[in-house]
Structures are given as structure tokens and as C-alpha cells.
mmCIF file of C-alpha atoms in Angstrom:
data_model
loop_
_atom_site.group_PDB
_atom_site.id
_atom_site.type_symbol
_atom_site.label_atom_id
_atom_site.label_comp_id
_atom_site.label_asym_id
_atom_site.label_seq_id
_atom_site.Cartn_x
_atom_site.Cartn_y
_atom_site.Cartn_z
ATOM 1 C CA MET A 744 -27.931 -2.188 9.518
ATOM 2 C CA LYS A 745 -26.211 -3.776 12.592
ATOM 3 C CA ARG A 746 -22.596 -4.125 14.116
ATOM 4 C CA PHE A 747 -20.944 -7.262 15.634
ATOM 5 C CA ILE A 748 -17.841 -8.221 17.510
ATOM 6 C CA ILE A 749 -16.443 -11.333 16.650
ATOM 7 C CA ILE A 750 -14.279 -13.097 19.321
ATOM 8 C CA THR A 751 -12.300 -16.575 19.362
ATOM 9 C CA PRO A 752 -10.819 -18.677 22.073
ATOM 10 C CA GLU A 753 -7.839 -19.553 19.776
ATOM 11 C CA GLY A 754 -4.341 -18.025 20.146
ATOM 12 C CA LYS A 755 -2.787 -16.860 23.448
ATOM 13 C CA THR A 756 -2.976 -13.544 25.363
ATOM 14 C CA GLY A 757 -1.298 -12.983 28.755
ATOM 15 C CA ALA A 758 -1.400 -11.114 31.696
ATOM 16 C CA PRO A 759 1.228 -8.107 32.483
ATOM 17 C CA ASN A 760 2.563 -10.241 35.173
ATOM 18 C CA ALA A 761 3.928 -13.375 33.302
ATOM 19 C CA GLN A 762 3.554 -15.577 36.418
ATOM 20 C CA TYR A 763 -0.026 -15.634 35.841
ATOM 21 C CA GLU A 764 -1.611 -18.048 33.392
ATOM 22 C CA VAL A 765 -4.831 -16.217 32.075
ATOM 23 C CA ASN A 766 -7.405 -18.015 29.930
ATOM 24 C CA ASN A 767 -9.329 -15.464 27.961
ATOM 25 C CA MET A 768 -10.852 -14.507 24.382
ATOM 26 C CA GLN A 769 -9.472 -12.425 21.986
ATOM 27 C CA VAL A 770 -11.490 -10.005 19.512
ATOM 28 C CA VAL A 771 -10.773 -10.662 16.173
ATOM 29 C CA GLY A 772 -12.598 -7.735 14.937
ATOM 30 C CA ILE A 773 -15.633 -5.742 14.921
ATOM 31 C CA VAL A 774 -17.776 -5.313 11.698
ATOM 32 C CA GLU A 775 -20.500 -2.690 10.941
ATOM 33 C CA ASN A 776 -23.369 -2.177 8.311
ATOM 34 C CA VAL A 777 -24.185 -5.810 7.822
ATOM 35 C CA ASP A 778 -27.322 -7.537 8.489
ATOM 36 C CA ASN A 779 -26.407 -10.416 10.345
ATOM 37 C CA GLU A 780 -23.959 -12.704 11.664
ATOM 38 C CA GLU A 781 -22.981 -14.710 8.466
ATOM 39 C CA GLU A 782 -22.228 -11.514 6.534
ATOM 40 C CA ALA A 783 -20.270 -10.001 9.334
ATOM 41 C CA ILE A 784 -17.934 -12.993 9.058
ATOM 42 C CA LYS A 785 -17.792 -12.621 5.340
ATOM 43 C CA LYS A 786 -17.015 -9.244 5.687
ATOM 44 C CA LEU A 787 -14.366 -9.604 8.316
ATOM 45 C CA LEU A 788 -12.639 -11.893 6.362
ATOM 46 C CA ILE A 789 -12.467 -9.937 3.041
ATOM 47 C CA GLU A 790 -11.420 -6.896 4.850
ATOM 48 C CA ASN A 791 -8.547 -8.665 7.071
ATOM 49 C CA ASP A 792 -6.852 -11.797 5.015
ATOM 50 C CA TRP A 793 -4.196 -11.730 8.003
ATOM 51 C CA ILE A 794 -7.004 -13.797 9.733
ATOM 52 C CA ILE A 795 -6.550 -16.745 7.364
ATOM 53 C CA ASP A 796 -2.991 -16.411 7.011
ATOM 54 C CA ALA A 797 -2.491 -16.558 10.806
ATOM 55 C CA GLU A 798 -4.674 -19.938 10.484
ATOM 56 C CA PHE A 799 -7.430 -18.850 12.713
ATOM 57 C CA ASN A 800 -10.495 -21.625 12.305
ATOM 58 C CA VAL A 801 -13.649 -19.570 11.314
ATOM 59 C CA ALA A 802 -15.653 -22.286 13.144
ATOM 60 C CA GLU A 803 -14.265 -21.104 16.674
ATOM 61 C CA PHE A 804 -15.435 -17.932 16.009
ATOM 62 C CA ILE A 805 -18.271 -16.347 18.352
ATOM 63 C CA VAL A 806 -20.395 -13.382 17.013
ATOM 64 C CA TYR A 807 -22.307 -11.217 19.161
ATOM 65 C CA GLN A 808 -24.560 -8.320 17.861
ATOM 66 C CA ILE A 809 -23.561 -4.812 19.550
ATOM 67 C CA LEU A 810 -26.347 -2.739 20.164
#
């Protein structure tokens, strides 16, 4: 079984100093014990219903396997 980290360019994050604009990604979640990226996204959404409620676009997710 594998581990994956799922990130998104959606949403907003900021620097501690509000004078600076920071363009970065957000970690949506880390999923363990799945075989592939598709299973990782499915498991993430099943275990975290707030993701859909917050209106994240799943098509924007970027998934990386954690070695």
C-alpha cells in the first residue's frame, strides 16, 4: 500500500507579514493505505466531507506519492 499527499492551488494562505502577497499551494490531506492516486482522492473525500462543503474543485487537486 502507498501514501499520497494531495495539494491544491485553490484557496488562500498568507505570510505572517500581511504586507507580502504569497502565491503558494495548500495541503488538502495525506492519505495512506491505498494503491493509486484515484483511490487516494476517493478515500480523502470519504473521510473529509468538509472538502466538498468548502467547494474545492477536485479537478484542481495535485497528487504526489510519498515514498
